[in-house]
Coordinates of C-alpha atoms and ligand atoms in Angstrom, one line a residue:
M1 CA -4.9 93.7 154.9
T2 CA -2.3 93.6 157.7
L3 CA -3.1 96.1 160.4
V4 CA -0.1 97.7 162.1
A5 CA -0.8 99.4 165.4
L6 CA 1.8 102.1 166.3
L7 CA 2.1 103.1 170.0
G8 CA 4.1 106.4 169.9
Y9 CA 3.9 109.0 167.2
G10 CA 7.1 111.0 167.8
R11 CA 9.6 111.8 165.1
F12 CA 10.6 108.2 164.6
G13 CA 7.0 106.9 164.9
R14 CA 5.8 109.3 162.3
A15 CA 8.5 108.5 159.8
F16 CA 8.1 104.7 160.5
G17 CA 4.3 105.1 160.1
D18 CA 4.8 106.6 156.6
L19 CA 7.1 103.7 155.6
V20 CA 4.5 101.2 156.8
T21 CA 1.7 102.9 154.9
E22 CA 3.8 103.2 151.7
A23 CA 4.5 99.5 151.9
G24 CA 0.7 98.9 151.7
F25 CA -0.1 98.1 155.3
H26 CA -3.0 99.5 157.1
L27 CA -1.9 101.8 160.0
R28 CA -3.4 102.9 163.3
A29 CA -1.5 105.1 165.7
Y30 CA -1.9 106.3 169.3
D31 CA 0.1 108.9 171.2
P32 CA -1.5 110.9 174.0
Y33 CA 1.4 113.4 173.9
T34 CA 1.3 114.5 170.3
E35 CA -1.0 115.2 167.3
V36 CA -1.9 112.1 165.3
P37 CA -3.6 112.6 161.9
E38 CA -7.3 111.7 162.1
A39 CA -7.1 109.1 159.4
V40 CA -4.9 106.8 161.5
R41 CA -5.7 108.0 165.0
A42 CA -6.9 105.7 167.8
N43 CA -8.2 107.3 170.9
S44 CA -7.0 104.8 173.5
V45 CA -4.6 101.9 173.8
A46 CA -7.5 99.5 173.7
E47 CA -8.8 101.0 170.5
L48 CA -5.2 101.0 169.1
V49 CA -4.5 97.3 169.5
A50 CA -8.0 95.8 168.8
G51 CA -7.8 93.6 165.7
A52 CA -4.2 94.6 164.9
D53 CA -1.8 92.0 163.5
L54 CA 1.3 93.8 164.8
V55 CA 1.8 96.2 167.6
V56 CA 4.9 98.4 167.3
V57 CA 6.0 100.1 170.5
A58 CA 7.8 103.3 169.4
V59 CA 8.2 105.1 172.7
P60 CA 11.4 106.3 174.4
V61 CA 13.3 103.5 176.1
P62 CA 12.7 104.7 179.7
A63 CA 8.9 104.7 178.9
M64 CA 9.0 101.1 177.6
T65 CA 8.1 99.3 180.8
A66 CA 5.0 101.5 181.4
A67 CA 4.0 101.3 177.7
V68 CA 4.2 97.5 177.7
A69 CA 2.2 97.3 180.9
E70 CA -0.5 99.5 179.3
I71 CA -0.9 97.3 176.2
A72 CA -0.5 94.0 178.1
P73 CA -4.2 93.7 179.1
H74 CA -5.4 94.4 175.6
V75 CA -3.2 92.2 173.4
T76 CA -4.0 88.6 172.4
P77 CA -1.7 85.6 171.7
D78 CA -2.3 85.8 167.9
Q79 CA -0.8 89.3 167.8
L80 CA 2.9 90.2 167.7
V81 CA 4.4 93.0 169.7
L82 CA 7.8 94.5 168.8
D83 CA 9.7 97.5 169.8
V84 CA 11.9 99.8 167.7
G85 CA 14.3 101.2 170.3
S86 CA 17.9 102.0 169.5
V87 CA 19.1 99.8 172.4
K88 CA 18.0 96.3 173.0
V89 CA 18.8 94.9 176.4
R90 CA 16.4 97.0 178.4
P91 CA 13.5 97.1 175.9
V92 CA 13.7 93.3 175.6
A93 CA 13.6 93.0 179.4
A94 CA 10.5 95.2 179.4
L95 CA 8.8 93.1 176.7
E96 CA 9.7 89.8 178.5
G97 CA 8.6 91.2 181.9
G98 CA 5.3 92.6 180.6
L99 CA 4.3 90.0 178.1
G100 CA 6.2 86.8 179.1
A101 CA 5.2 83.6 177.5
R102 CA 1.6 84.6 176.9
I103 CA 2.0 87.2 174.0
P104 CA 4.6 86.8 171.2
W105 CA 7.1 89.6 171.3
V106 CA 10.5 90.4 169.8
G107 CA 13.0 93.2 170.1
T108 CA 14.0 95.0 166.9
H109 CA 16.1 98.0 166.0
P110 CA 15.6 99.7 162.6
L111 CA 19.1 101.1 161.8
F112 CA 17.5 104.2 160.2
G113 CA 15.9 107.3 161.4
P114 CA 13.7 110.1 160.2
L115 CA 16.7 111.8 158.5
S116 CA 17.8 108.7 156.6
L117 CA 14.2 108.0 155.5
T118 CA 13.9 111.6 154.2
L119 CA 17.2 111.2 152.3
A120 CA 15.8 107.9 150.9
E121 CA 19.0 106.1 152.0
R122 CA 19.3 102.5 151.1
P123 CA 19.7 99.7 152.2
L124 CA 17.3 100.0 155.2
R125 CA 18.8 97.7 157.8
V126 CA 17.1 96.2 160.8
V127 CA 18.5 94.2 163.7
I128 CA 16.1 91.6 165.1
C129 CA 16.9 89.9 168.4
P130 CA 15.4 86.4 168.4
N131 CA 14.4 85.1 171.8
E132 CA 13.8 81.6 173.1
V133 CA 10.5 82.3 174.7
H134 CA 8.9 83.1 171.3
P135 CA 11.2 81.7 168.5
E136 CA 8.5 82.2 165.9
A137 CA 8.3 85.9 166.6
A138 CA 11.6 86.7 165.0
R139 CA 10.5 85.0 161.8
R140 CA 7.3 87.0 161.7
A141 CA 9.2 90.2 162.4
R142 CA 11.6 89.3 159.6
Y143 CA 8.7 88.9 157.2
F144 CA 7.2 92.2 158.2
Y145 CA 10.5 94.2 157.8
E146 CA 11.3 92.4 154.5
S147 CA 7.9 93.6 153.3
L148 CA 9.1 97.2 154.1
G149 CA 12.2 96.5 151.9
C150 CA 14.6 96.1 154.8
V151 CA 17.7 93.9 155.1
I152 CA 17.8 91.9 158.3
I153 CA 20.6 91.2 160.7
E154 CA 20.0 88.8 163.6
Q155 CA 21.8 89.4 166.8
S156 CA 21.3 88.9 170.6
A157 CA 20.3 91.9 172.5
E158 CA 23.6 92.0 174.4
D159 CA 25.7 91.7 171.2
H160 CA 23.6 94.4 169.7
D161 CA 24.1 96.8 172.6
R162 CA 27.8 96.1 172.8
A163 CA 28.2 96.7 169.1
M164 CA 26.1 99.9 169.3
A165 CA 28.1 101.2 172.2
R166 CA 31.3 100.8 170.2
T167 CA 29.9 102.3 167.0
H168 CA 26.7 104.4 166.9
A169 CA 27.0 105.7 170.5
L170 CA 30.7 106.3 170.1
A171 CA 30.2 108.2 166.9
F172 CA 27.6 110.4 168.5
F173 CA 29.8 111.0 171.5
I174 CA 32.7 112.2 169.3
A175 CA 30.4 114.4 167.3
K176 CA 28.9 115.9 170.4
G177 CA 32.4 116.6 171.7
V178 CA 33.3 118.3 168.4
I179 CA 30.1 120.4 168.5
D180 CA 30.6 121.5 172.1
A181 CA 34.3 122.3 171.5
D182 CA 33.7 124.4 168.4
K183 CA 30.2 125.7 168.2
A184 CA 31.0 127.9 165.2
L185 CA 31.9 124.9 163.1
A186 CA 28.4 123.5 162.9
D187 CA 26.7 126.8 162.4
D188 CA 29.2 128.3 160.0
P189 CA 31.4 125.6 158.4
P190 CA 34.5 126.7 156.4
P191 CA 33.9 127.0 152.7
F192 CA 35.7 123.8 151.9
V193 CA 35.1 120.7 154.1
P194 CA 37.8 118.0 153.3
P195 CA 36.5 114.5 152.7
S196 CA 38.1 113.3 155.9
F197 CA 35.6 115.5 157.8
Q198 CA 32.5 114.8 155.8
G199 CA 31.5 111.6 157.7
L200 CA 31.9 113.4 161.0
A201 CA 30.0 116.4 159.7
R202 CA 27.0 114.1 158.9
T203 CA 27.1 112.6 162.3
M204 CA 27.1 116.1 163.8
Q205 CA 24.1 116.9 161.7
S206 CA 22.3 113.8 163.1
V207 CA 23.2 114.6 166.7
R208 CA 21.7 118.1 166.2
A209 CA 18.7 117.0 164.2
D210 CA 17.7 114.6 167.0
A211 CA 17.8 117.5 169.6
G212 CA 19.7 115.3 172.0
H213 CA 17.0 112.7 172.4
L214 CA 18.7 109.9 170.5
Y215 CA 22.1 110.9 171.8
R216 CA 20.9 110.6 175.4
A217 CA 19.1 107.3 174.7
L218 CA 22.2 105.8 173.0
H219 CA 24.3 106.5 176.1
Q220 CA 22.0 106.4 179.1
D221 CA 20.0 103.4 178.0
N222 CA 22.9 101.3 176.8
P223 CA 24.5 99.4 179.7
F224 CA 27.9 99.2 177.8
A225 CA 28.2 102.8 176.6
A226 CA 30.0 104.2 179.7
D227 CA 32.9 101.8 179.4
V228 CA 33.4 102.5 175.8
R229 CA 33.4 106.3 176.4
Q230 CA 35.9 105.8 179.2
A231 CA 38.2 103.8 176.9
L232 CA 38.0 106.5 174.2
I233 CA 38.8 109.3 176.7
E234 CA 41.8 107.4 178.0
A235 CA 43.0 106.8 174.4
L236 CA 42.6 110.4 173.5
V237 CA 44.4 111.7 176.6
H238 CA 47.2 109.2 175.8
A239 CA 47.4 110.2 172.1
D240 CA 47.5 113.9 173.2
R241 CA 50.3 113.3 175.6
K242 CA 52.3 111.5 172.8
L243 CA 51.8 114.4 170.5
T244 CA 53.1 116.9 173.0
S245 CA 55.8 114.7 174.5
A246 CA 59.5 114.9 173.7
E247 CA 59.5 111.3 172.6
V248 CA 57.7 112.2 169.3
A249 CA 60.5 114.6 168.2
T250 CA 63.0 111.8 168.5
A251 CA 60.9 108.8 167.4
P252 CA 58.1 109.9 165.1
E253 CA 57.1 106.3 164.3
S254 CA 55.6 106.2 167.8
L255 CA 52.6 108.1 166.3
A256 CA 52.0 105.5 163.6
I257 CA 48.4 104.4 163.4
P258 CA 48.1 100.6 163.8
D259 CA 47.0 98.7 160.7
L260 CA 43.6 97.4 161.4
G261 CA 43.9 94.5 159.0
T262 CA 40.9 92.1 159.3
R263 CA 39.6 94.0 162.3
S264 CA 38.7 96.9 160.1
P265 CA 35.1 98.1 160.8
E266 CA 34.7 98.5 157.0
L267 CA 35.6 94.8 156.5
H268 CA 33.4 93.8 159.4
E269 CA 30.4 95.7 158.0
A270 CA 31.0 94.3 154.5
R271 CA 31.0 90.8 155.9
A272 CA 27.8 91.3 157.9
H273 CA 26.2 92.5 154.6
I274 CA 27.5 89.4 152.8
D275 CA 26.2 87.1 155.5
S276 CA 22.8 88.7 155.3
L277 CA 22.8 88.6 151.5
D278 CA 23.8 84.9 151.4
R279 CA 20.9 84.2 153.6
D280 CA 18.6 85.9 151.2
L281 CA 20.2 84.0 148.3
L282 CA 19.4 80.7 150.2
V283 CA 15.8 81.7 150.6
L284 CA 15.7 82.3 146.8
L285 CA 17.4 78.9 146.3
R286 CA 14.8 77.2 148.5
R287 CA 12.1 78.8 146.3
R288 CA 13.8 77.8 143.1
A289 CA 14.1 74.2 144.4
D290 CA 10.4 74.2 145.1
L291 CA 9.7 75.3 141.5
A292 CA 12.1 72.6 140.2
A293 CA 10.2 70.0 142.2
R294 CA 7.0 71.3 140.6
A295 CA 8.6 71.1 137.1
G296 CA 9.8 67.6 138.0
R297 CA 6.2 66.5 138.9
A298 CA 4.9 68.0 135.6
K299 CA 7.5 66.2 133.6
R300 CA 6.9 62.9 135.3
A301 CA 3.2 63.2 134.4
L302 CA 4.2 63.7 130.8
G303 CA 6.5 60.7 131.0
H304 CA 9.7 62.8 130.6
G305 CA 13.0 62.2 132.5
V306 CA 14.7 64.5 135.0
L307 CA 17.4 65.9 132.7
D308 CA 16.4 68.2 129.9
A309 CA 19.7 68.9 128.2
S310 CA 18.4 71.4 125.6
R311 CA 16.5 73.4 128.3
E312 CA 19.7 73.5 130.4
A313 CA 21.8 74.6 127.5
E314 CA 19.4 77.4 126.6
L315 CA 19.1 78.4 130.3
L316 CA 22.9 78.5 130.7
N317 CA 23.3 80.6 127.6
Q318 CA 20.8 83.1 128.9
R319 CA 22.4 83.3 132.4
R320 CA 25.8 84.0 130.7
R321 CA 24.2 86.9 128.8
W322 CA 22.6 88.2 132.0
A323 CA 26.0 87.9 133.7
E324 CA 27.5 90.1 131.1
E325 CA 24.8 92.7 131.5
Q326 CA 25.7 92.8 135.3
G327 CA 29.4 93.1 134.6
L328 CA 30.1 89.6 136.0
D329 CA 32.3 86.9 134.5
P330 CA 30.0 84.7 132.4
A331 CA 32.2 81.6 132.9
A332 CA 32.1 81.9 136.7
V333 CA 28.3 82.5 136.6
D334 CA 28.0 79.4 134.4
D335 CA 29.7 77.4 137.1
V336 CA 27.2 78.8 139.7
F337 CA 24.2 77.8 137.6
Q338 CA 25.7 74.3 136.8
A339 CA 25.8 73.8 140.5
I340 CA 22.2 75.1 140.9
L341 CA 21.0 72.7 138.1
R342 CA 22.7 69.8 139.9
L343 CA 20.8 70.7 143.0
S344 CA 17.6 71.0 141.0
R345 CA 18.0 67.5 139.5
S346 CA 18.8 66.0 142.9
V347 CA 15.6 67.6 144.3
Q348 CA 13.6 66.2 141.4
R349 CA 15.1 62.7 141.8
Q350 CA 14.2 62.7 145.5
G351 CA 10.6 63.3 144.3
D352 CA 10.7 60.2 142.0
Ligands
LIG401 O1 12.9 73.1 133.1 C1 12.9 71.9 133.5 O2 12.7 70.9 132.7 C2 13.3 71.6 134.9 O3 13.1 70.5 135.3 C3 13.9 72.7 135.7 C4 15.5 72.6 135.5 C5 16.0 73.8 136.3 O4 16.3 73.7 137.5 O5 16.0 74.9 135.8 C6 15.9 71.3 136.2 C7 16.4 70.2 135.5 C8 16.4 70.2 134.0 O6 17.4 69.5 133.4 C9 16.3 71.6 133.4 C10 15.9 72.7 134.1

């Protein structure tokens, strides 16, 4: 059974450890600063990593370099080391600096926390940052996270941190501002919270649940966060001036909110999901093509040709019924499977 070694058993480490165990992996954990259940506890870093397939570093970002230096003498080249920090540029530098070309490593960021795990939110998404020193490491990490039921997004560490500064860190910054400006709001919310505020209220809850730890990490450990904060502050000051200036009274259209069009974050997120899903579909198509090749070999041994028109007709009928069950247009799904069957036959002909 795959053994996962978890260095760091804080709030995230604990929740992540539970997810790993529920997925059927064997878990071992080490954290000198907190209580670790005896069933999974290791008593030293050496004991933690011995024989593990995967070493997950789940320590605060500023402690990463020291943590990697501590595990470095004990890990071997057949193991994989990954981090789970909410920023990526600095942890990746720590992994590269401490493990280099000798030990496979890869930076990852599970886009979920203890709160979303408790609420059983789905999908669980993970960003993996492939690196050129260990190209295979990203593939192994993908396999691991997919076994946990996660959807994978691949991104460079820089792109990840830039995107996080503009989204996650910014949302936390705004929520922090609202909490500080109106303390009573979080403790004693009005009886009716309009939908427009619900998203923000949830972010405020996350900021408070993390007791400032994640909030600080998102800002202080992300090299791009300060610029994004600055741009927001300038935009807010400008918007405030507009609201109070005389110009608004005479030209209310100056307050119009620009149409985001294709730059909408909603659209962007939907497209990122679509990209990731299409990739999964291609993995399934690859597996289907392998099965078709196997069917082709079996048919050849029986002296049958590639095309089996009656099997295809039966198969297409069934797919159209399944399409209806899923609320999809049967004719369109028929087209999709006609194309899949063409692919299948061409794979089988190549095997002739
Ligand atoms: O079932 C078979 O006979 C196959 O070879 C597989 C398959 C398919 O891809 O589903 C491929 C070609 C045949 O014409 C029918 C079906």
